[in-house]
Amino acid sequence: MTHPLLTLTDEVATALRDGTPVVALESTIISHGMPYPQNVAMATEVEGIIREHGAVPATIAVLGGRPRIGLSADDLELLASHGDVTKVSVRDLPLVLARGTHGATTVAATMRLAALAGIRVFVTGGLGGVHRGAQQTFDVSADLTELGRTNVAVVSAGVKSILDIGLTLETLETLGVPVLVVGSDEFPSFYSRSSGHAAPNRVETAAEVAAVMDAKWRLGLDGGLVVANPIPEADEIPADEIGGIIEQALADMDRLGIHGKDATPYLLGRIVEITGGASLTANIALVRHNARLGAAIAREFARPSR
Ligand code: PSU
Ligand code: MN
């Protein structure tokens, strides 16, 4: 039975009932991760890629206080262009529901709503993690907490070096979260295929990922999995090129005193500015790439033999 607080589109409800593969998508990436109108174009295109690859897309957000699983074209346009959409992590969910307002869900909040709907595969661009300087600021994304407890596999292009990648990987280990890197010995850093950190585990295929998901949850090991899909070589911005730009964006953020939930959106926007849009092009390319992999994982996981 569907959770009474969720509103599913007919397409998603039917797919879940019939065992058709479904892939969840987040909405913070739309409202707070990319500029308009590239954000709505990306969101629409990614839904199309997931359909072309044999799965049903379910973009998740809170609209007028209702958690929505699957959105219309008008809903995507609203999330992309409306000035008043809150960035909603797990702790913000009760507030947007109680107040009847709009919320764009982060990885953490999207995982939770996807799990409530019975969706096990989720595609995004980049994960939140342990911020640089977290030893002082304690700024650790709730995405990690959620990965430690909610049964959803999250496909991303790894972790941006606006974060401390090493500390993020250590925290994922502590939380019992498997980290699977597809087709590479190195953990990827979003814009770049390399990060200087070894892949905790390497896999080659969507079927391998689905088998690990199945084994984890059949053992009763609650929590998520990180599936890191390196950006294609043709689209990457080499680590030495983006490194200095990220340093500059971090310095600008400190100078402006920006912190907390505003930190990640500010940094993403500033990096787009400094790179003259090149980081946005890379970001869109990696999300497309992740959508293809996510649909394949959802198809493998939905096989009747599981
Ligand atoms: N990284 C990106 N793009 C994004 C985000 C992260 O490359 O849009 C968003 C995701 O929604 C992620 C959130 O869950 O930022 C993390 O925010 P915070 O660090 O405040 O938890
Ligand atoms: Mn934070």
XYZ file of C-alpha atoms and ligand atoms in Angstrom:
328
model
C 0.000 0.000 0.000
C 1.221 3.474 -0.837
C 2.085 5.695 2.099
C -0.914 8.000 2.686
C 1.133 11.220 2.645
C 2.644 10.583 -0.796
C 1.126 11.598 -4.130
C 2.306 9.384 -7.004
C 1.651 10.007 -10.696
C -0.386 7.283 -12.359
C 2.673 6.284 -14.386
C 4.821 5.738 -11.277
C 2.025 4.057 -9.294
C 1.383 1.614 -12.136
C 5.092 0.872 -12.584
C 5.565 0.157 -8.887
C 2.505 -2.089 -8.812
C 3.632 -4.038 -11.894
C 7.289 -4.345 -10.894
C 8.435 -2.127 -13.790
C 11.828 -0.541 -12.975
C 11.542 2.957 -11.478
C 14.362 5.491 -10.985
C 14.038 8.353 -8.485
C 15.483 11.807 -9.294
C 16.084 14.695 -6.885
C 14.931 18.303 -7.204
C 17.521 20.374 -5.308
C 19.736 19.902 -8.358
C 16.959 21.665 -10.336
C 16.068 24.497 -7.942
C 19.429 25.125 -6.277
C 22.041 23.301 -8.350
C 21.765 24.812 -11.846
C 20.609 28.083 -13.408
C 17.352 28.541 -15.330
C 16.561 27.454 -18.037
C 19.334 24.835 -18.289
C 17.949 23.257 -15.081
C 14.501 22.479 -16.500
C 15.984 21.344 -19.819
C 18.299 18.965 -17.921
C 15.450 17.623 -15.730
C 13.241 16.974 -18.756
C 16.010 15.382 -20.792
C 17.087 13.093 -17.959
C 13.529 11.810 -17.512
C 13.556 11.018 -21.252
C 16.870 9.151 -21.033
C 15.517 6.986 -18.216
C 12.412 6.134 -20.267
C 14.531 5.337 -23.352
C 16.511 2.919 -21.210
C 13.507 0.959 -20.031
C 12.646 2.519 -16.673
C 10.102 5.010 -15.361
C 11.500 8.282 -13.949
C 10.114 9.626 -10.676
C 11.345 13.128 -9.927
C 10.664 13.872 -6.273
C 9.786 17.191 -4.601
C 7.319 18.704 -2.140
C 4.716 20.924 -3.806
C 2.184 22.838 -1.735
C 3.158 20.720 1.262
C 2.541 17.398 -0.537
C 5.437 14.998 -1.152
C 5.203 14.172 -4.852
C 6.672 11.081 -6.507
C 6.741 11.818 -10.231
C 6.135 15.306 -11.622
C 4.514 16.958 -14.652
C 6.250 19.322 -17.083
C 4.559 22.245 -15.296
C 5.850 21.017 -11.927
C 9.421 20.855 -13.293
C 9.074 24.376 -14.699
C 7.848 25.648 -11.317
C 10.755 24.036 -9.446
C 13.214 25.446 -11.980
C 11.936 29.025 -12.070
C 9.849 29.808 -8.968
C 11.763 32.059 -6.587
C 10.341 30.534 -3.442
C 11.311 26.876 -3.300
C 13.046 25.826 -0.076
C 16.059 23.504 -0.171
C 14.718 20.559 1.802
C 16.894 18.017 3.552
C 15.396 15.427 5.901
C 15.006 17.768 8.848
C 13.147 20.293 6.684
C 10.521 17.810 5.440
C 8.216 18.288 8.459
C 8.304 22.078 8.019
C 7.355 22.225 4.329
C 4.607 19.657 4.939
C 3.198 21.503 7.947
C 3.352 24.877 6.188
C 2.050 23.717 2.825
C 5.003 25.217 0.946
C 7.224 24.121 -1.947
C 10.443 22.224 -1.324
C 13.218 20.923 -3.564
C 14.547 17.728 -2.012
C 18.253 17.005 -1.493
C 19.783 13.561 -1.855
C 18.901 12.821 1.777
C 15.247 13.893 1.572
C 14.804 12.306 -1.870
C 16.195 8.992 -0.573
C 13.745 9.014 2.290
C 10.709 9.777 0.124
C 11.825 7.289 -2.549
C 12.135 4.557 0.087
C 8.663 5.382 1.444
C 7.323 4.928 -2.097
C 9.204 1.638 -2.579
C 11.817 2.946 -5.050
C 15.302 1.473 -4.604
C 17.397 3.250 -7.288
C 18.069 6.988 -7.372
C 20.106 8.995 -9.881
C 21.740 12.343 -9.174
C 24.851 14.349 -10.077
C 26.889 14.762 -6.921
C 26.514 13.686 -3.310
C 26.820 15.884 -0.271
C 29.538 14.882 2.172
C 32.055 16.103 4.720
C 32.954 19.717 3.932
C 36.528 20.892 3.959
C 37.263 22.281 7.412
C 34.523 20.174 9.010
C 36.951 19.536 11.878
C 36.046 23.109 12.909
C 32.624 23.725 11.346
C 31.045 20.259 11.851
C 29.526 20.726 8.365
C 28.709 17.171 7.324
C 25.839 16.715 4.874
C 22.770 14.840 6.078
C 23.122 12.905 2.795
C 25.665 10.749 4.643
C 23.403 10.113 7.643
C 20.654 9.063 5.269
C 22.948 6.759 3.303
C 23.621 5.066 6.635
C 19.983 4.206 7.248
C 17.772 4.280 4.154
C 17.641 1.427 1.638
C 18.286 3.195 -1.666
C 21.211 2.899 -4.097
C 22.375 6.380 -5.154
C 24.099 6.775 -8.520
C 26.366 9.848 -8.674
C 29.592 10.991 -10.301
C 31.271 10.903 -6.914
C 32.031 13.772 -4.597
C 33.172 17.232 -5.613
C 36.382 18.547 -4.216
C 34.441 21.433 -2.634
C 34.199 18.625 -0.040
C 36.918 16.698 1.773
C 36.771 13.526 -0.322
C 38.964 11.469 2.012
C 36.905 12.302 5.103
C 33.708 11.639 3.158
C 34.933 8.153 2.203
C 35.976 7.472 5.821
C 32.524 8.493 7.042
C 30.793 6.253 4.499
C 32.888 3.360 5.798
C 31.902 4.129 9.391
C 28.232 4.230 8.394
C 28.437 0.816 6.696
C 27.732 2.170 3.215
C 29.183 0.134 0.307
C 30.962 2.370 -2.230
C 31.058 0.854 -5.727
C 32.996 2.611 -8.479
C 31.958 1.595 -11.976
C 34.811 0.783 -14.347
C 37.592 2.630 -12.526
C 40.190 2.001 -9.819
C 39.873 5.571 -8.579
C 36.988 7.245 -6.779
C 35.775 10.043 -9.104
C 35.457 13.702 -8.127
C 32.417 14.803 -10.143
C 34.004 17.060 -12.794
C 37.070 14.792 -12.968
C 37.583 11.053 -13.278
C 40.368 11.168 -10.719
C 40.452 12.295 -7.094
C 43.659 10.860 -5.700
C 41.547 8.393 -3.679
C 41.377 4.717 -4.586
C 38.012 3.135 -5.350
C 36.905 1.240 -2.210
C 35.419 -1.356 -4.607
C 35.393 -1.582 -8.374
C 32.526 -3.115 -10.378
C 32.029 -3.320 -14.121
C 28.316 -3.831 -14.710
C 24.835 -2.798 -13.585
C 24.131 -6.460 -12.823
C 26.986 -6.515 -10.286
C 25.581 -3.428 -8.585
C 22.108 -5.004 -8.406
C 23.590 -8.182 -6.913
C 25.305 -6.177 -4.141
C 22.078 -4.280 -3.375
C 20.185 -7.550 -3.195
C 22.757 -9.187 -0.911
C 22.934 -6.173 1.412
C 19.237 -5.904 2.001
C 18.595 -9.646 2.152
C 21.154 -9.762 4.964
C 19.096 -7.130 6.764
C 21.850 -4.516 6.479
C 19.751 -1.384 6.290
C 21.121 1.665 4.531
C 22.086 2.872 1.113
C 24.834 2.253 -1.391
C 27.000 4.756 -3.234
C 27.390 3.905 -6.913
C 30.052 6.232 -8.295
C 30.041 6.570 -12.075
C 33.046 8.534 -13.365
C 32.240 11.327 -15.831
C 33.055 10.254 -19.423
C 36.584 11.246 -20.481
C 35.305 13.480 -23.279
C 33.303 15.585 -20.798
C 35.667 15.824 -17.851
C 37.416 18.900 -16.525
C 40.847 17.659 -15.385
C 41.414 17.831 -11.618
C 44.370 20.232 -11.924
C 42.240 22.634 -13.975
C 39.156 22.661 -11.712
C 41.218 22.543 -8.487
C 42.235 26.196 -8.505
C 38.720 27.281 -9.450
C 37.258 25.387 -6.504
C 39.852 27.017 -4.193
C 38.785 30.428 -5.470
C 35.074 29.654 -4.988
C 35.768 28.442 -1.423
C 37.752 31.621 -0.652
C 34.925 33.782 -2.043
C 32.416 31.901 0.096
C 34.476 32.432 3.253
C 34.883 36.105 2.483
C 31.093 36.468 2.126
C 30.478 34.494 5.333
C 28.234 31.970 3.534
C 27.788 28.666 5.371
C 25.295 25.943 6.305
C 22.676 24.944 3.739
C 23.635 27.871 1.481
C 27.220 26.643 1.072
C 26.706 23.996 -1.647
C 24.333 26.089 -3.849
C 26.675 29.095 -3.604
C 29.745 27.063 -4.552
C 28.013 25.401 -7.523
C 26.830 28.776 -8.833
C 30.204 30.428 -8.301
C 32.031 27.609 -10.127
C 29.655 28.026 -13.101
C 30.483 31.772 -13.104
C 34.243 31.334 -12.880
C 34.336 28.635 -15.566
C 32.096 30.675 -17.873
C 29.571 27.818 -17.970
C 32.021 24.962 -18.628
C 31.268 23.379 -15.233
C 27.546 23.419 -16.054
C 28.171 21.626 -19.354
C 30.181 18.962 -17.514
C 27.523 18.704 -14.797
C 24.747 18.086 -17.344
C 26.870 15.515 -19.205
C 27.543 13.503 -16.065
C 23.885 13.489 -15.033
C 22.932 12.098 -18.471
C 25.592 9.415 -18.073
C 24.308 8.549 -14.587
C 20.725 8.315 -15.875
C 21.710 5.593 -18.346
C 23.480 3.606 -15.633
C 20.665 4.119 -13.107
C 18.060 2.810 -15.547
C 20.217 -0.265 -16.205
C 20.625 -0.917 -12.461
C 16.871 -0.549 -11.907
C 16.227 -3.027 -14.737
C 18.678 -5.539 -13.271
C 17.288 -5.114 -9.772
C 13.718 -5.657 -11.036
C 14.537 -9.046 -12.595
C 12.047 -11.660 -11.384
C 14.917 -13.903 -10.223
C 15.640 -11.426 -7.389
N 26.214 18.480 -5.361
C 26.023 18.820 -6.657
N 24.823 19.306 -7.052
C 23.801 19.452 -6.177
C 24.004 19.081 -4.809
C 25.228 18.603 -4.462
O 26.914 18.686 -7.463
O 22.721 19.914 -6.584
C 22.862 19.185 -3.862
C 22.234 17.798 -3.658
O 20.830 17.946 -3.561
C 22.797 17.372 -2.317
C 22.860 18.692 -1.605
O 21.993 16.440 -1.639
O 23.323 19.600 -2.588
C 23.784 18.655 -0.411
O 23.610 19.840 0.298
P 24.237 19.950 1.761
O 25.715 19.936 1.535
O 23.725 21.279 2.261
O 23.717 18.798 2.536
Mn 25.847 21.297 5.431
